[in-house]
Short mmCIF file of C-alpha atoms in Angstrom, two decimals:
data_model
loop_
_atom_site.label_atom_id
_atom_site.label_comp_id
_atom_site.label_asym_id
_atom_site.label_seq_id
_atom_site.Cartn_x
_atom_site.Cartn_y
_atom_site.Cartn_z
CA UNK A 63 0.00 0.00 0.00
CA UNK A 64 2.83 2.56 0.01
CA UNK A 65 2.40 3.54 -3.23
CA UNK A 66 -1.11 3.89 -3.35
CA UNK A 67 -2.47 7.43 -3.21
CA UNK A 68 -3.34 9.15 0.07
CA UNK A 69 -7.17 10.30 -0.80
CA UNK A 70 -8.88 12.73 2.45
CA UNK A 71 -12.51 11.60 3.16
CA UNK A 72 -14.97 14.22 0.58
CA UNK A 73 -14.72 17.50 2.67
CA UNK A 74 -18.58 17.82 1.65
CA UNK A 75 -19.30 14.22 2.83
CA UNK A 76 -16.92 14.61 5.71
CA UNK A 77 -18.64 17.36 7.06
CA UNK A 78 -22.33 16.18 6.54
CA UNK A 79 -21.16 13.55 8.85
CA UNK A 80 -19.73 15.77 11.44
CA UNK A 81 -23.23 18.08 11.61
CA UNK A 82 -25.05 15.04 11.54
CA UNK A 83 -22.79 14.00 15.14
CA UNK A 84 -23.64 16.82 16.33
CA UNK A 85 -27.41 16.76 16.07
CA UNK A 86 -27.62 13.56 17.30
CA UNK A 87 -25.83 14.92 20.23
CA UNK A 88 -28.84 17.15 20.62
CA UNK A 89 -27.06 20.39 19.45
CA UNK A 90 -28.83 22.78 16.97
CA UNK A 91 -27.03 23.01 13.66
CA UNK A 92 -27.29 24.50 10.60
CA UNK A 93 -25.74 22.26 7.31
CA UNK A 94 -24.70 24.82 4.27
CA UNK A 95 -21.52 22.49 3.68
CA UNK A 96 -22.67 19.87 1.29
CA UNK A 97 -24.79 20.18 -1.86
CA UNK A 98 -27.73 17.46 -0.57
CA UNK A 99 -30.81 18.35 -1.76
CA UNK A 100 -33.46 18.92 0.64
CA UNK A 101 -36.48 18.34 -1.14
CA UNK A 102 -38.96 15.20 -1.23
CA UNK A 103 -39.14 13.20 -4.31
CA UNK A 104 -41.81 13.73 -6.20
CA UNK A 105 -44.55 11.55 -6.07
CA UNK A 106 -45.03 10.13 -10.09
CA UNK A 107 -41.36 9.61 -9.83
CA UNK A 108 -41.44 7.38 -6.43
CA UNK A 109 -44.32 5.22 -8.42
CA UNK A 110 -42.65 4.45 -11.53
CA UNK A 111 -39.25 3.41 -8.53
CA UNK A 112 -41.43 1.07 -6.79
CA UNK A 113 -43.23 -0.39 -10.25
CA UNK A 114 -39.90 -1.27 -11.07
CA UNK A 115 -39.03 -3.04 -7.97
CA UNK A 116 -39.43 -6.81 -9.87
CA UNK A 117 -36.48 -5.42 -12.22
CA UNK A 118 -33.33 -7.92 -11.07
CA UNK A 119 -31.40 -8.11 -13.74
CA UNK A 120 -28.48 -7.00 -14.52
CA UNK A 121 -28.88 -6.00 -17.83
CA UNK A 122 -27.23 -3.94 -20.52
CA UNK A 123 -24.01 -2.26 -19.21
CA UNK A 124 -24.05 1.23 -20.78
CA UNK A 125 -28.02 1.42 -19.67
CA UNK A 126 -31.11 0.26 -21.02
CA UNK A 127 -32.47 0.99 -24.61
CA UNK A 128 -34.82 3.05 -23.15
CA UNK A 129 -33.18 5.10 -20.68
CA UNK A 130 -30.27 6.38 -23.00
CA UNK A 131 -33.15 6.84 -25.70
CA UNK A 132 -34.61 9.36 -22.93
CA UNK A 133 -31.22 10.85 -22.42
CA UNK A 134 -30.38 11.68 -25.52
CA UNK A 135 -33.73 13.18 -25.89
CA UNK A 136 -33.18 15.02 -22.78
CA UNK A 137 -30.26 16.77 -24.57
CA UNK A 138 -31.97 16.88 -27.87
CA UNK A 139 -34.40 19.79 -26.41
CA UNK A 140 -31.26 21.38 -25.49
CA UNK A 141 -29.77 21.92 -28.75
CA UNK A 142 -27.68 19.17 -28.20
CA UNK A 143 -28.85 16.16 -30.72
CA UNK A 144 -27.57 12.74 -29.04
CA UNK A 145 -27.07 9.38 -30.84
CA UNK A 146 -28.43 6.74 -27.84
CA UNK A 147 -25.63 4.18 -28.77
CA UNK A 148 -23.48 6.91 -27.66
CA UNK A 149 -24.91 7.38 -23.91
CA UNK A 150 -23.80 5.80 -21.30
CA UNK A 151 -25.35 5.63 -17.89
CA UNK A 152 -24.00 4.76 -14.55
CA UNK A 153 -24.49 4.65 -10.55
CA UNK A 154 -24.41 8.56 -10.26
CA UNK A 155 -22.51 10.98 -12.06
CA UNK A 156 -19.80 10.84 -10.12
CA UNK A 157 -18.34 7.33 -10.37
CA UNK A 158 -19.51 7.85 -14.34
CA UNK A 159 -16.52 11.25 -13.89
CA UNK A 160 -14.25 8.56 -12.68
CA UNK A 161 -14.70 6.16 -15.34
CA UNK A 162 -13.78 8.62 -17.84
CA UNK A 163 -10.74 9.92 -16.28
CA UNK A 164 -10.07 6.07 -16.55
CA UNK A 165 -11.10 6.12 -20.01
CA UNK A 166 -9.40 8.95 -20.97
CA UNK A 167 -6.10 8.31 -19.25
CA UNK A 168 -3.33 11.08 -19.17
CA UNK A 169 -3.59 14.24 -17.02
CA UNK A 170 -6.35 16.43 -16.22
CA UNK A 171 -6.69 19.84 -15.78
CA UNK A 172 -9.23 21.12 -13.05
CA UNK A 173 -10.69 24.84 -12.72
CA UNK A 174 -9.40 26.59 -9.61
CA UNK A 175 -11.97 26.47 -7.53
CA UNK A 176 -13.40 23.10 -8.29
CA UNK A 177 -15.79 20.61 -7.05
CA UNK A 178 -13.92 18.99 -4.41
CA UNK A 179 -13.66 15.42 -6.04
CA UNK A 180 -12.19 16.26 -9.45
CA UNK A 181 -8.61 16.53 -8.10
CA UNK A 182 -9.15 13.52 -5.62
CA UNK A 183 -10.77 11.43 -8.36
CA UNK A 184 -6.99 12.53 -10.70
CA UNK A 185 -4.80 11.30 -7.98
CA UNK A 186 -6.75 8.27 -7.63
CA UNK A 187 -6.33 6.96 -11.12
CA UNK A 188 -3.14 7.94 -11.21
CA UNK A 189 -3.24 11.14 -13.13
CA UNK A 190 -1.58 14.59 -12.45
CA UNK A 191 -3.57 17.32 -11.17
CA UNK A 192 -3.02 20.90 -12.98
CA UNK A 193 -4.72 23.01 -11.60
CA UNK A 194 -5.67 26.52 -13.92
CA UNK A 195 -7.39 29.56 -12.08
CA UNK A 196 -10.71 30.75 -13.43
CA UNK A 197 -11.57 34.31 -14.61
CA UNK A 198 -13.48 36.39 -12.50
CA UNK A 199 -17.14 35.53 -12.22
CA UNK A 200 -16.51 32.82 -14.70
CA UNK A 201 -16.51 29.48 -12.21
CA UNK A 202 -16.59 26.22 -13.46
CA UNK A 203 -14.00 26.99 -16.76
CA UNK A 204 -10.39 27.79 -16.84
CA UNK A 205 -9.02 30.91 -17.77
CA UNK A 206 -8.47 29.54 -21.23
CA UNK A 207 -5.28 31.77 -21.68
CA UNK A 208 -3.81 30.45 -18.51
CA UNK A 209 -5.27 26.95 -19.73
CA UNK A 210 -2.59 26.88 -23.10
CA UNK A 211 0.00 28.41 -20.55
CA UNK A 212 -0.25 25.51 -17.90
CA UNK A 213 -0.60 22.80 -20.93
CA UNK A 214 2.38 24.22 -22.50
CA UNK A 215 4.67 24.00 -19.52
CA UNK A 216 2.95 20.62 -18.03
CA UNK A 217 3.78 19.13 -21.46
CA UNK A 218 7.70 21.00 -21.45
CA UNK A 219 7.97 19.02 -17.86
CA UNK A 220 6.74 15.58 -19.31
CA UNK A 221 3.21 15.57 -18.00
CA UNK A 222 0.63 14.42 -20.58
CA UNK A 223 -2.72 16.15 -20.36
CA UNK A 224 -5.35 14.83 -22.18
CA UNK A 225 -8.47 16.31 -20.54
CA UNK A 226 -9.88 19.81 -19.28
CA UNK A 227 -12.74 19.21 -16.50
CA UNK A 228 -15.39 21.91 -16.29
CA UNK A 229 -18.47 22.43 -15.09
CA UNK A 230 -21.56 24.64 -16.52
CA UNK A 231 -23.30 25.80 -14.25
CA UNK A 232 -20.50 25.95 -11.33
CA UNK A 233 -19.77 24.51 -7.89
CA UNK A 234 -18.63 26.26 -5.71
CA UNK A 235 -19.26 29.57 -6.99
CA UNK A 236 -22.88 29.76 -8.26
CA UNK A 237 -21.89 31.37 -10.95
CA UNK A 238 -22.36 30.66 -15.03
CA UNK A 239 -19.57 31.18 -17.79
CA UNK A 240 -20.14 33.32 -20.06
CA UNK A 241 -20.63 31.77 -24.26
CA UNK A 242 -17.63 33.99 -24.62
CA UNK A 243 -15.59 31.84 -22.12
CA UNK A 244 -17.17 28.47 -23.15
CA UNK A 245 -16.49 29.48 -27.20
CA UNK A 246 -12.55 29.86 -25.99
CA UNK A 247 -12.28 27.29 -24.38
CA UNK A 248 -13.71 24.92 -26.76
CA UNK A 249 -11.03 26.33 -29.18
CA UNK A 250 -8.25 25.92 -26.80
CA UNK A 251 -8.96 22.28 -26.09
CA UNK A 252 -9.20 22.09 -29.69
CA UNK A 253 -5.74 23.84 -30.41
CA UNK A 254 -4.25 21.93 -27.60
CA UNK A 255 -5.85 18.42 -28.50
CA UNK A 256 -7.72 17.91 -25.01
CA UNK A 257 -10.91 15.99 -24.59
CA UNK A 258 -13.17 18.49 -22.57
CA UNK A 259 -15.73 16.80 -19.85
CA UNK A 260 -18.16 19.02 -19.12
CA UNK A 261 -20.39 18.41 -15.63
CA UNK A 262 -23.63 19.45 -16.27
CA UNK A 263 -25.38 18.61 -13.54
CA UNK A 264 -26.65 21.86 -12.09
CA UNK A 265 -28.12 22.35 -15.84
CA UNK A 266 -31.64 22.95 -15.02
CA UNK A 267 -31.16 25.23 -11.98
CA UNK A 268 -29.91 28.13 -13.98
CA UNK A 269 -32.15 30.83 -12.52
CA UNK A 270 -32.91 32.68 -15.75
CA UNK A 271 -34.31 30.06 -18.41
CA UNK A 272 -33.76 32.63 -21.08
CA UNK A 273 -30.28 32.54 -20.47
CA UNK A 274 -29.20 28.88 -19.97
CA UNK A 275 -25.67 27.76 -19.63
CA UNK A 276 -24.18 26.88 -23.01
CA UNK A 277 -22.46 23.76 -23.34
CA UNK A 278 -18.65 23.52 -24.67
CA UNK A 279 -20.56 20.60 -26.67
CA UNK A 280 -21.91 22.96 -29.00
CA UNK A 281 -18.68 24.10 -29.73
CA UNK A 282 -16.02 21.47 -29.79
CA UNK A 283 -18.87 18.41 -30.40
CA UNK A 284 -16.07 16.31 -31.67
CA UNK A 285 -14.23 16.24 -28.35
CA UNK A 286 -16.61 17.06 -25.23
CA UNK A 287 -18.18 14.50 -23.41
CA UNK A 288 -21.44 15.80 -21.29
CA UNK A 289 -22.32 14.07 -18.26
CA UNK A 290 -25.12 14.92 -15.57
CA UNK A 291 -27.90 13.39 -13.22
CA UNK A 292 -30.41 13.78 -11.28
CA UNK A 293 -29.43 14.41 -8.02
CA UNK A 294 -29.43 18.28 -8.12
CA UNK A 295 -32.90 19.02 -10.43
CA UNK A 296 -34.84 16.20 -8.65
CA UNK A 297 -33.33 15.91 -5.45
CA UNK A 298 -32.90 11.84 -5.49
CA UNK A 299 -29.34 11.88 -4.82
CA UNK A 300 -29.46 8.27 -2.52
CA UNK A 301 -30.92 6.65 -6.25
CA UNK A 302 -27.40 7.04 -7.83
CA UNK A 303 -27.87 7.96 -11.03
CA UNK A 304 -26.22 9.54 -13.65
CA UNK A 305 -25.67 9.85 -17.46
CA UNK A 306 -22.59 10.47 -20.21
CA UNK A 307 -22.54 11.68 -23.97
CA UNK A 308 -20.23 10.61 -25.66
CA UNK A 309 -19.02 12.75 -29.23
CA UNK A 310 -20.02 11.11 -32.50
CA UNK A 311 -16.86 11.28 -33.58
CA UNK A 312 -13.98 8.73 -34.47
CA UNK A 313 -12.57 9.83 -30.75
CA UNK A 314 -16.06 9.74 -28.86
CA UNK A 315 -17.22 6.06 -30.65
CA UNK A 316 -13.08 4.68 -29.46
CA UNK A 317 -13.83 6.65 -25.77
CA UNK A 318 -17.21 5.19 -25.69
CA UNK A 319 -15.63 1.52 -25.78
CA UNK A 320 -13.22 2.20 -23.51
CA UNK A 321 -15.76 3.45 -21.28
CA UNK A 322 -18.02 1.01 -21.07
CA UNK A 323 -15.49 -1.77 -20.21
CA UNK A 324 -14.19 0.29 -17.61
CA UNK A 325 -17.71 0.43 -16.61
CA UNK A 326 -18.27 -3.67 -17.37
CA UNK A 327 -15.30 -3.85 -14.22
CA UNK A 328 -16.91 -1.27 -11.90
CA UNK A 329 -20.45 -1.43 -11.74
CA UNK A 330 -21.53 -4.09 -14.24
CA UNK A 331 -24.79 -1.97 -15.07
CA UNK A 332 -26.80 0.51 -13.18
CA UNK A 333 -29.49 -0.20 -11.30
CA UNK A 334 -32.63 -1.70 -13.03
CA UNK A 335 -35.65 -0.05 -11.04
CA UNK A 336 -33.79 3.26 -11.05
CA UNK A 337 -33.12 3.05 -14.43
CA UNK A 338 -36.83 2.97 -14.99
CA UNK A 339 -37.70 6.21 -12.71
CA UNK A 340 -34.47 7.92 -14.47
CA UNK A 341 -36.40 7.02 -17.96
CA UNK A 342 -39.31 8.57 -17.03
CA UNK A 343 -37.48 11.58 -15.39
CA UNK A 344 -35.69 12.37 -18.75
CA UNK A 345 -38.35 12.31 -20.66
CA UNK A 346 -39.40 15.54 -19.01
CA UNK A 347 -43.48 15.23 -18.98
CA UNK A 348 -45.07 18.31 -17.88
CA UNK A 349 -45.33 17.06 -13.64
CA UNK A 350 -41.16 16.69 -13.71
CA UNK A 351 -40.56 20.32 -15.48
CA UNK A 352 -43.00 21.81 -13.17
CA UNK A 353 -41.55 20.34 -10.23
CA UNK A 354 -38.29 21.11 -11.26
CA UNK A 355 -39.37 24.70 -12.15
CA UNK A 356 -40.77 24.70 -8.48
CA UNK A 357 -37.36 23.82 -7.08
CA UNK A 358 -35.25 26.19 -9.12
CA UNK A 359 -37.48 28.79 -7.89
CA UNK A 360 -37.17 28.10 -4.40
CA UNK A 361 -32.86 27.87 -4.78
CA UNK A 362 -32.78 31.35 -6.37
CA UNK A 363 -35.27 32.70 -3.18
CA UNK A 364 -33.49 31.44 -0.99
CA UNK A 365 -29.65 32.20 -2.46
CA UNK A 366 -30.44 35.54 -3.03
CA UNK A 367 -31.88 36.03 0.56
CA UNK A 368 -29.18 34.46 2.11
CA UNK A 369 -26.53 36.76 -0.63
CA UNK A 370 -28.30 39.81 1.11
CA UNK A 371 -27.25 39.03 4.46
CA UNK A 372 -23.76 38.40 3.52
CA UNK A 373 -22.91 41.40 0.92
CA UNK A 374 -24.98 43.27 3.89
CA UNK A 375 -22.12 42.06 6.06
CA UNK A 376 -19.28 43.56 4.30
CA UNK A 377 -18.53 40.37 2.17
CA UNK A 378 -17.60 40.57 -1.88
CA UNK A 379 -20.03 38.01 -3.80
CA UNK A 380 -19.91 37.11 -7.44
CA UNK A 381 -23.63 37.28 -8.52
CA UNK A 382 -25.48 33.74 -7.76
CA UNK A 383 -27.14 32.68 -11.45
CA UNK A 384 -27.91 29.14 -10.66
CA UNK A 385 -27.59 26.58 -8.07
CA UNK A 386 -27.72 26.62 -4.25
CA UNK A 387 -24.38 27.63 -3.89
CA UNK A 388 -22.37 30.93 -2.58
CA UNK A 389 -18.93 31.30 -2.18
CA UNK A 390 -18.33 35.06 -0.88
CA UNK A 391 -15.34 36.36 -0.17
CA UNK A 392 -14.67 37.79 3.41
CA UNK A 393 -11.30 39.79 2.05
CA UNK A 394 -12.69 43.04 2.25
CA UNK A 395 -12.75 42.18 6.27
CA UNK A 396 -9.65 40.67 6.87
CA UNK A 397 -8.82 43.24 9.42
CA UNK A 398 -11.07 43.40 11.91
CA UNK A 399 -11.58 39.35 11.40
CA UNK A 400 -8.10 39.26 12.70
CA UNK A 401 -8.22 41.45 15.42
CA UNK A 402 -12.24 40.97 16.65
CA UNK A 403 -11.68 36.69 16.45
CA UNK A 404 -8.15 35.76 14.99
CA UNK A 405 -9.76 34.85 12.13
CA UNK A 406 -6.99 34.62 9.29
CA UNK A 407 -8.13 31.84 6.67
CA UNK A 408 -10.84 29.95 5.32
CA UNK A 409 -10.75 27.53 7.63
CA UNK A 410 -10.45 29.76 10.66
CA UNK A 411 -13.98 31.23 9.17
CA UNK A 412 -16.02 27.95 8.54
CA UNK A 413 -14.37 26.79 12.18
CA UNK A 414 -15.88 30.39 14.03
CA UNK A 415 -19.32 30.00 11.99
CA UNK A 416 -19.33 25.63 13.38
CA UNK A 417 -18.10 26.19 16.71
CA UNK A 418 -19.86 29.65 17.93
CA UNK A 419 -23.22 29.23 16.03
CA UNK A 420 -23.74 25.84 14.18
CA UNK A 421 -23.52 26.56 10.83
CA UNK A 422 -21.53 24.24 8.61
CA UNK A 423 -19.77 25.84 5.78
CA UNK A 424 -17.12 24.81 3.91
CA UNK A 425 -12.97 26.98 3.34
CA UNK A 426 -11.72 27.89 -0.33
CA UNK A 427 -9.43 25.63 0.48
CA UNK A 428 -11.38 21.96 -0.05
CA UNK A 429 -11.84 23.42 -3.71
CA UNK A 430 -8.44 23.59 -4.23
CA UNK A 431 -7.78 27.65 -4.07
CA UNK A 432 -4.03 28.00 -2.14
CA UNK A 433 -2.96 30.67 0.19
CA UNK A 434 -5.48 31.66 2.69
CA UNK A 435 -7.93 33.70 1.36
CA UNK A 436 -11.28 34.29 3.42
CA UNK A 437 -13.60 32.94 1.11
CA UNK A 438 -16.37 29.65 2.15
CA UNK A 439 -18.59 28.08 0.06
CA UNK A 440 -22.48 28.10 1.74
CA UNK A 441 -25.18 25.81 0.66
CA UNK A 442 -28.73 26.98 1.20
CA UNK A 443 -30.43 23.51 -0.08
CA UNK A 444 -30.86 22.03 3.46
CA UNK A 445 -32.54 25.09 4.53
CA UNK A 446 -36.12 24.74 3.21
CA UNK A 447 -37.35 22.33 6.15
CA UNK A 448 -36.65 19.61 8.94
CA UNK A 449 -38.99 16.92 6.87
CA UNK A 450 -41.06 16.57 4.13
CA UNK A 451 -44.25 18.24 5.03
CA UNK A 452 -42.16 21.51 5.32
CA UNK A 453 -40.18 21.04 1.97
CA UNK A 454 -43.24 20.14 0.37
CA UNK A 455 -44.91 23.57 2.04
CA UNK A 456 -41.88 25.49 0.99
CA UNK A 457 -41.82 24.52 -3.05
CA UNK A 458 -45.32 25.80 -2.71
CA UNK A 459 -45.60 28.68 -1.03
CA UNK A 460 -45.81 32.15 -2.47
CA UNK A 461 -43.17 33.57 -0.55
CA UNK A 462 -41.02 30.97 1.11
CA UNK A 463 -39.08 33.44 3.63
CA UNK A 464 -42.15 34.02 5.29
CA UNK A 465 -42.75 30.62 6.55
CA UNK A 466 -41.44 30.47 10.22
CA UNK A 467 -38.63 27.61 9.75
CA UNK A 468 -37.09 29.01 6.73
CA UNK A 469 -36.85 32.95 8.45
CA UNK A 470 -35.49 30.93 11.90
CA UNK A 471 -32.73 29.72 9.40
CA UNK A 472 -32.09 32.80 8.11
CA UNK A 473 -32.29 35.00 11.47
CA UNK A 474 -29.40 32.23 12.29
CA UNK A 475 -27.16 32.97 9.56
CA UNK A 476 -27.94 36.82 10.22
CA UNK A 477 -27.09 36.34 13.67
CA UNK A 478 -23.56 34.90 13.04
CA UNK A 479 -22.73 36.97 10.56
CA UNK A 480 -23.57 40.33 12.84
CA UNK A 481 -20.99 38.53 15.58
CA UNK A 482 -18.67 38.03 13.47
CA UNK A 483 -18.13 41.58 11.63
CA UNK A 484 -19.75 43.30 14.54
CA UNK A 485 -22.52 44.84 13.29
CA UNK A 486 -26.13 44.99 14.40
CA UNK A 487 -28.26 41.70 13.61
CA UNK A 488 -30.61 42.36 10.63
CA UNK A 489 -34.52 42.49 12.23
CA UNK A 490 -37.17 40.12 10.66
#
């Protein structure tokens, strides 16, 4: 085992756990570390789960017929046409990220700040890291200037990257790159002969429909692969499910072969009776866009209040276009953080907002961003209840700050941001 890589638990899932201690220890906490959606699965799609139950086979390993026939017409309404033999559909998008890196082989270049796994998921099959900052406001995509600039000297120092990892809309920021970015960066892969995977599993939670976030795919079709899921739009992350697309191209149809043997290995095939609910899901009937329509709603409510309180604070913030994510930047206080709580770092920050009031947040630094700047990433997606009657009152309600657990949660987070810059709590 000594040469095998040393991998840190998921900060996300690390921390879950810790909150989750703590509660059962009878204290009152507040998770905004992980990205778990707290939302109840809708109804039609728990029926067509448990109609599926007699489903024990393993069956095809890239996915049934039908289910990558529903994927590909997922993408289809989103200008992306999608040949079915050229999906491929796993136990969650995650492990199906893996697979390609597998696939794929060679090095990987990951935006700076990224989703916590991409650099983990690198070591572990056996690839190099690079990391490349991201323009301002422009999360998920690397600087694609700074992208040919790193490839140049990683391939001058005998690295070998072969992939770019991005991810439209982002994690950890919240934030959307522009088609300017994404048009770039398609034509730096391009120049620079990189395969780019683009994780688009926040998709559907872009706040403004009329603006969605535009895939490298329609730029560079020959070389991106698209993966996403629906843990984020549906909230069923515990079903494990998740969904490639492969280029139709002579690289995509060799990638796709590669993939599904590593796939064959791994998981053999995904599950059957989730494969049936994830068929129905992708097929988008009016009850699943309207649900999802509900939920993206809710996010942007909720973000935006929550944005309030901490630009109200003193903190910089990137405007929030999609997600449940914020990742503000406490700079601006450094100062008095210092002096008022010795408060120097990232982790010194999520550590005074867990240990004096509860809330779980995660440091800059689990998404890979070096130094010690005072920046956290904040979920709001646990916020909207304790169970499911509340979620379920919260999608539905006309204005979800005024129910009394969601402004309790919020009068929280204003609380401990008023101790820690020292200014008066906001008043509900």
């Amino acid at each position: 085992m000594s040469n095998a890589p040393s991998i840190p638990m998921s900060a996300t899932l690390a921390a879950d756990e810790a909150l989750a201690r703590r509660r059962r220890a009878g204290e009152q906490v507040l998770p905004m570390a992980s990205g778990e959606i707290g939302l109840p699965v809708l109804p039609a799609l728990r029926r067509r789960l448990a109609a599926a139950a007699d489903e024990n086979a393993y069956g095809p390993v890239p996915g049934s017929h039908a289910l990558r026939a529903s994927a590909a017409g997922y993408w289809g309404r989103r200008g992306l046409d999608s040949d079915p033999g050229l999906v491929v559909a796993g136990p969650g998008s995650k492990p199906l990220l893996f697979a390609l890196l597998l696939a794929i082989g060679g090095d990987v270049i990951v935006p700076v700040p990224s989703w916590v796994s991409y650099v983990a998921q690198a070591r572990l099959v056996g690839a190099r890291p690079i990391p490349v900052a991201i323009a301002p406001g422009q999360g998920g995509v690397p600087d694609p200037e700074r992208l040919r600039a790193a490839v140049a000297a990683a391939r001058a120092a005998g690295q070998e990257p072969r992939c770019v990892v991005v991810t439209l809309p982002d994690n950890p920021t919240g934030t959307v790159a522009s088609p300017d970015t994404v048009r770039r960066l398609a034509a730096a892969a391009r120049e620079l002969d990189l395969v780019i995977v683009s994780d688009e599993i926040y998709c559907d939670l872009v706040y403004d429909t009329s603006e969605p976030a535009e895939s490298p795919a329609l730029h560079a079709p020959e070389r991106t692969v698209v993966t996403t899921g629906l843990t984020k739009n549906l909230a069923v992350g515990g079903w494990r499910t998740g969904v490639a697309r492969l280029p139709d191209s002579h690289m995509g149809r060799s990638l796709h072969s590669r993939l599904v043997s590593v796939a064959s290995q791994i998981w053999s095939t995904p599950p059957a009776p989730v494969q049936a609910a994830a068929t129905y899901a992708f097929g988008e009937p009016p009850e699943i866009t309207e649900h999802v329509a509900a939920s993206r709603r809710l996010h942007e409510i909720v973000v935006r209040a929550v944005a309030d309180h901490i630009t109200g604070a003193g903190a910089s913030l990137a405007p929030v276009r999609a997600t449940c994510y914020l990742y503000p930047d406490f700079g601006p206080l450094r100062d008095h953080l210092a002096r008022a709580h010795d408060v120097n770092s990232g982790e010194d920050l999520a550590g005074f907002l867990s240990e004096r009031h509860g809330i779980g947040v995660l440091p800059a630094s689990a998404f890979g961003e070096s130094g010690n700047p005072l920046r956290i990433r904040a979920a709001t997606s646990r916020l909207y209840g304790e169970d499911d009657e509340q979620r379920t009152a919260a999608l539905g309600a006309p204005d979800p700050l005024e129910l009394p657990w969601i402004r309790k949660n919020l009068e929280q987070i204003g609380t401990a941001l008023a101790d820690l810059t020292g200014a008066r709590a906001p008043q509900s």
